[in-house]
Amino acid sequence: MKNFDKGTVIRTVLLFMALINQTLIIFGKPVLPIEEDQITSLAETLYLAGSMIFTIVTTLAAWFKNNYVTEKGKKQKEVLKQQGLTK
C-alpha cells in the first residue's frame, strides 16, 4: 500500500471498520461486551444511532473522495501532480 496516499488509507480503514461494526450489530454481536440488562433502551438506541451515523459519514467520505486505487487512477494522480492540480 506504499503507493496509496494517507487519506485513501484512512478513509478505507474507517469504512471497513464501520461496515464490520454494522454487520456485527445486525447479527446481534455488539463490539462492546455489555450485557442486555446493563444498558437501557435509550442507551442502546443512542449506540445504534451513533453507529449508523458513523457508517453513513465514513461511507460518504469514501465515496466522494477521489481515492485513485486502480492503476489508471494512480496514473491520473501523477498527471495531476505534474500539472500542479492536486495536493
Tab-separated table of N, CA and C in Angstrom:
chain	number	residue	atom	x	y	z
A	1	MET	N	0.818	-1.191	0.000
A	1	MET	CA	0.000	0.000	0.000
A	1	MET	C	0.865	1.258	0.000
A	2	LYS	N	2.110	1.115	-0.371
A	2	LYS	CA	3.004	2.268	-0.324
A	2	LYS	C	2.658	3.322	-1.372
A	3	ASN	N	1.912	2.945	-2.419
A	3	ASN	CA	1.560	3.905	-3.456
A	3	ASN	C	0.289	4.688	-3.139
A	4	PHE	N	-0.441	4.284	-2.094
A	4	PHE	CA	-1.663	4.989	-1.727
A	4	PHE	C	-1.320	6.170	-0.829
A	5	ASP	N	-2.076	7.259	-0.988
A	5	ASP	CA	-1.829	8.383	-0.086
A	5	ASP	C	-2.508	8.119	1.259
A	6	LYS	N	-2.093	8.869	2.257
A	6	LYS	CA	-2.560	8.649	3.634
A	6	LYS	C	-4.077	8.793	3.742
A	7	GLY	N	-4.648	9.772	3.042
A	7	GLY	CA	-6.096	9.985	3.094
A	7	GLY	C	-6.875	8.784	2.598
A	8	THR	N	-6.395	8.176	1.522
A	8	THR	CA	-7.054	6.990	0.972
A	8	THR	C	-7.040	5.853	1.977
A	9	VAL	N	-5.908	5.622	2.592
A	9	VAL	CA	-5.785	4.537	3.571
A	9	VAL	C	-6.701	4.786	4.763
A	10	ILE	N	-6.704	6.004	5.281
A	10	ILE	CA	-7.544	6.330	6.445
A	10	ILE	C	-9.015	6.153	6.115
A	11	ARG	N	-9.460	6.685	4.971
A	11	ARG	CA	-10.872	6.553	4.590
A	11	ARG	C	-11.255	5.093	4.391
A	12	THR	N	-10.367	4.301	3.796
A	12	THR	CA	-10.657	2.893	3.559
A	12	THR	C	-10.742	2.119	4.872
A	13	VAL	N	-9.809	2.350	5.782
A	13	VAL	CA	-9.829	1.665	7.079
A	13	VAL	C	-11.094	2.043	7.861
A	14	LEU	N	-11.436	3.321	7.901
A	14	LEU	CA	-12.645	3.743	8.616
A	14	LEU	C	-13.898	3.147	7.994
A	15	LEU	N	-13.933	3.081	6.677
A	15	LEU	CA	-15.090	2.490	6.009
A	15	LEU	C	-15.237	1.019	6.383
A	16	PHE	N	-14.133	0.261	6.353
A	16	PHE	CA	-14.206	-1.149	6.731
A	16	PHE	C	-14.605	-1.313	8.197
A	17	MET	N	-14.108	-0.448	9.074
A	17	MET	CA	-14.499	-0.510	10.489
A	17	MET	C	-15.997	-0.289	10.641
A	18	ALA	N	-16.522	0.696	9.926
A	18	ALA	CA	-17.950	0.995	10.005
A	18	ALA	C	-18.780	-0.170	9.484
A	19	LEU	N	-18.361	-0.748	8.374
A	19	LEU	CA	-19.114	-1.859	7.803
A	19	LEU	C	-19.055	-3.100	8.697
A	20	ILE	N	-17.908	-3.384	9.279
A	20	ILE	CA	-17.795	-4.508	10.211
A	20	ILE	C	-18.677	-4.276	11.432
A	21	ASN	N	-18.668	-3.052	11.959
A	21	ASN	CA	-19.495	-2.709	13.106
A	21	ASN	C	-20.975	-2.925	12.789
A	22	GLN	N	-21.425	-2.447	11.635
A	22	GLN	CA	-22.829	-2.617	11.262
A	22	GLN	C	-23.183	-4.090	11.081
A	23	THR	N	-22.271	-4.863	10.515
A	23	THR	CA	-22.513	-6.290	10.340
A	23	THR	C	-22.652	-6.981	11.691
A	24	LEU	N	-21.783	-6.651	12.632
A	24	LEU	CA	-21.881	-7.232	13.972
A	24	LEU	C	-23.190	-6.854	14.648
A	25	ILE	N	-23.616	-5.609	14.483
A	25	ILE	CA	-24.886	-5.169	15.080
A	25	ILE	C	-26.054	-5.946	14.491
A	26	ILE	N	-26.039	-6.128	13.164
A	26	ILE	CA	-27.123	-6.856	12.502
A	26	ILE	C	-27.238	-8.273	13.055
A	27	PHE	N	-26.109	-8.921	13.320
A	27	PHE	CA	-26.115	-10.289	13.820
A	27	PHE	C	-26.160	-10.371	15.346
A	28	GLY	N	-26.406	-9.228	15.998
A	28	GLY	CA	-26.569	-9.234	17.446
A	28	GLY	C	-25.299	-9.464	18.227
A	29	LYS	N	-24.174	-9.121	17.661
A	29	LYS	CA	-22.879	-9.289	18.327
A	29	LYS	C	-22.250	-7.907	18.524
A	30	PRO	N	-22.648	-7.189	19.578
A	30	PRO	CA	-22.106	-5.842	19.779
A	30	PRO	C	-20.600	-5.869	20.003
A	31	VAL	N	-19.949	-4.806	19.573
A	31	VAL	CA	-18.497	-4.702	19.712
A	31	VAL	C	-18.104	-4.627	21.179
A	32	LEU	N	-18.852	-3.870	21.949
A	32	LEU	CA	-18.584	-3.762	23.384
A	32	LEU	C	-19.315	-4.877	24.117
A	33	PRO	N	-18.614	-5.656	24.937
A	33	PRO	CA	-19.259	-6.778	25.632
A	33	PRO	C	-20.110	-6.311	26.811
A	34	ILE	N	-21.267	-5.759	26.523
A	34	ILE	CA	-22.172	-5.261	27.560
A	34	ILE	C	-23.412	-6.142	27.546
A	35	GLU	N	-23.788	-6.623	28.711
A	35	GLU	CA	-24.970	-7.469	28.821
A	35	GLU	C	-26.225	-6.645	28.565
A	36	GLU	N	-27.255	-7.316	28.064
A	36	GLU	CA	-28.519	-6.649	27.746
A	36	GLU	C	-29.102	-5.897	28.954
A	37	ASP	N	-29.029	-6.510	30.138
A	37	ASP	CA	-29.642	-5.880	31.308
A	37	ASP	C	-28.798	-4.744	31.884
A	38	GLN	N	-27.599	-4.529	31.353
A	38	GLN	CA	-26.746	-3.449	31.849
A	38	GLN	C	-27.012	-2.117	31.157
A	39	ILE	N	-27.728	-2.148	30.074
A	39	ILE	CA	-27.982	-0.905	29.354
A	39	ILE	C	-29.478	-0.679	29.221
A	40	THR	N	-29.839	0.562	29.150
A	40	THR	CA	-31.248	0.876	28.973
A	40	THR	C	-31.546	0.936	27.483
A	41	SER	N	-32.808	0.964	27.168
A	41	SER	CA	-33.185	1.025	25.760
A	41	SER	C	-32.735	2.348	25.138
A	42	LEU	N	-32.687	3.423	25.937
A	42	LEU	CA	-32.215	4.709	25.418
A	42	LEU	C	-30.740	4.622	25.048
A	43	ALA	N	-29.932	4.024	25.903
A	43	ALA	CA	-28.510	3.886	25.621
A	43	ALA	C	-28.293	3.014	24.386
A	44	GLU	N	-29.074	1.961	24.268
A	44	GLU	CA	-28.967	1.090	23.101
A	44	GLU	C	-29.355	1.844	21.830
A	45	THR	N	-30.407	2.620	21.911
A	45	THR	CA	-30.837	3.422	20.765
A	45	THR	C	-29.772	4.432	20.376
A	46	LEU	N	-29.163	5.082	21.370
A	46	LEU	CA	-28.099	6.051	21.083
A	46	LEU	C	-26.894	5.372	20.458
A	47	TYR	N	-26.560	4.182	20.944
A	47	TYR	CA	-25.436	3.429	20.373
A	47	TYR	C	-25.710	3.071	18.919
A	48	LEU	N	-26.905	2.570	18.643
A	48	LEU	CA	-27.255	2.204	17.275
A	48	LEU	C	-27.279	3.425	16.361
A	49	ALA	N	-27.821	4.538	16.869
A	49	ALA	CA	-27.846	5.766	16.072
A	49	ALA	C	-26.430	6.261	15.799
A	50	GLY	N	-25.584	6.228	16.810
A	50	GLY	CA	-24.190	6.645	16.624
A	50	GLY	C	-23.460	5.764	15.629
A	51	SER	N	-23.699	4.461	15.705
A	51	SER	CA	-23.085	3.538	14.756
A	51	SER	C	-23.550	3.818	13.336
A	52	MET	N	-24.833	4.081	13.180
A	52	MET	CA	-25.366	4.359	11.844
A	52	MET	C	-24.796	5.669	11.299
A	53	ILE	N	-24.706	6.690	12.136
A	53	ILE	CA	-24.132	7.973	11.706
A	53	ILE	C	-22.678	7.785	11.304
A	54	PHE	N	-21.915	7.024	12.101
A	54	PHE	CA	-20.517	6.739	11.788
A	54	PHE	C	-20.402	6.052	10.428
A	55	THR	N	-21.258	5.071	10.188
A	55	THR	CA	-21.237	4.351	8.918
A	55	THR	C	-21.588	5.268	7.750
A	56	ILE	N	-22.604	6.090	7.917
A	56	ILE	CA	-23.012	6.996	6.842
A	56	ILE	C	-21.908	7.998	6.526
A	57	VAL	N	-21.319	8.597	7.557
A	57	VAL	CA	-20.271	9.602	7.347
A	57	VAL	C	-19.049	8.987	6.668
A	58	THR	N	-18.602	7.827	7.142
A	58	THR	CA	-17.417	7.219	6.526
A	58	THR	C	-17.705	6.749	5.107
A	59	THR	N	-18.911	6.256	4.865
A	59	THR	CA	-19.281	5.842	3.510
A	59	THR	C	-19.286	7.031	2.563
A	60	LEU	N	-19.887	8.135	2.994
A	60	LEU	CA	-19.916	9.329	2.141
A	60	LEU	C	-18.514	9.873	1.888
A	61	ALA	N	-17.680	9.878	2.913
A	61	ALA	CA	-16.309	10.371	2.746
A	61	ALA	C	-15.545	9.499	1.761
A	62	ALA	N	-15.705	8.188	1.875
A	62	ALA	CA	-15.010	7.283	0.961
A	62	ALA	C	-15.567	7.388	-0.458
A	63	TRP	N	-16.845	7.633	-0.569
A	63	TRP	CA	-17.492	7.699	-1.877
A	63	TRP	C	-17.141	8.989	-2.611
A	64	PHE	N	-17.150	10.108	-1.909
A	64	PHE	CA	-16.925	11.391	-2.552
A	64	PHE	C	-15.457	11.688	-2.829
A	65	LYS	N	-14.574	11.098	-2.084
A	65	LYS	CA	-13.154	11.374	-2.280
A	65	LYS	C	-12.637	10.583	-3.466
A	66	ASN	N	-11.706	11.180	-4.190
A	66	ASN	CA	-11.090	10.505	-5.320
A	66	ASN	C	-9.905	9.719	-4.790
A	67	ASN	N	-10.051	8.410	-4.663
A	67	ASN	CA	-9.070	7.594	-3.971
A	67	ASN	C	-7.934	7.075	-4.836
A	68	TYR	N	-8.063	7.086	-6.136
A	68	TYR	CA	-7.001	6.655	-7.047
A	68	TYR	C	-6.457	5.282	-6.690
A	69	VAL	N	-7.308	4.277	-6.588
A	69	VAL	CA	-6.852	2.957	-6.180
A	69	VAL	C	-6.493	2.041	-7.346
A	70	THR	N	-6.976	2.313	-8.545
A	70	THR	CA	-6.625	1.485	-9.698
A	70	THR	C	-5.347	2.010	-10.340
A	71	GLU	N	-4.776	1.221	-11.213
A	71	GLU	CA	-3.567	1.662	-11.926
A	71	GLU	C	-3.861	2.919	-12.740
A	72	LYS	N	-5.018	2.951	-13.395
A	72	LYS	CA	-5.405	4.132	-14.175
A	72	LYS	C	-5.530	5.346	-13.257
A	73	GLY	N	-6.131	5.134	-12.092
A	73	GLY	CA	-6.278	6.222	-11.136
A	73	GLY	C	-4.945	6.745	-10.639
A	74	LYS	N	-3.997	5.836	-10.402
A	74	LYS	CA	-2.661	6.250	-9.950
A	74	LYS	C	-1.967	7.080	-11.026
A	75	LYS	N	-2.142	6.672	-12.292
A	75	LYS	CA	-1.562	7.440	-13.396
A	75	LYS	C	-2.216	8.824	-13.484
A	76	GLN	N	-3.528	8.878	-13.292
A	76	GLN	CA	-4.235	10.162	-13.299
A	76	GLN	C	-3.707	11.071	-12.196
A	77	LYS	N	-3.480	10.504	-11.035
A	77	LYS	CA	-2.972	11.294	-9.921
A	77	LYS	C	-1.586	11.850	-10.237
A	78	GLU	N	-0.737	11.036	-10.843
A	78	GLU	CA	0.603	11.505	-11.204
A	78	GLU	C	0.537	12.660	-12.200
A	79	VAL	N	-0.349	12.541	-13.193
A	79	VAL	CA	-0.508	13.622	-14.172
A	79	VAL	C	-0.999	14.891	-13.479
A	80	LEU	N	-1.948	14.734	-12.574
A	80	LEU	CA	-2.453	15.898	-11.833
A	80	LEU	C	-1.345	16.551	-11.009
A	81	LYS	N	-0.504	15.727	-10.376
A	81	LYS	CA	0.614	16.258	-9.594
A	81	LYS	C	1.590	17.009	-10.489
A	82	GLN	N	1.902	16.417	-11.636
A	82	GLN	CA	2.845	17.052	-12.560
A	82	GLN	C	2.316	18.398	-13.050
A	83	GLN	N	1.018	18.504	-13.194
A	83	GLN	CA	0.408	19.733	-13.660
A	83	GLN	C	0.106	20.708	-12.522
A	84	GLY	N	0.408	20.302	-11.291
A	84	GLY	CA	0.148	21.156	-10.129
A	84	GLY	C	-1.333	21.302	-9.814
A	85	LEU	N	-2.126	20.287	-10.132
A	85	LEU	CA	-3.570	20.350	-9.931
A	85	LEU	C	-4.061	19.576	-8.727
A	86	THR	N	-3.145	19.048	-7.915
A	86	THR	CA	-3.524	18.314	-6.711
A	86	THR	C	-2.528	18.621	-5.605
A	87	LYS	N	-2.884	18.220	-4.401
A	87	LYS	CA	-2.031	18.476	-3.241
A	87	LYS	C	-0.801	17.623	-3.269
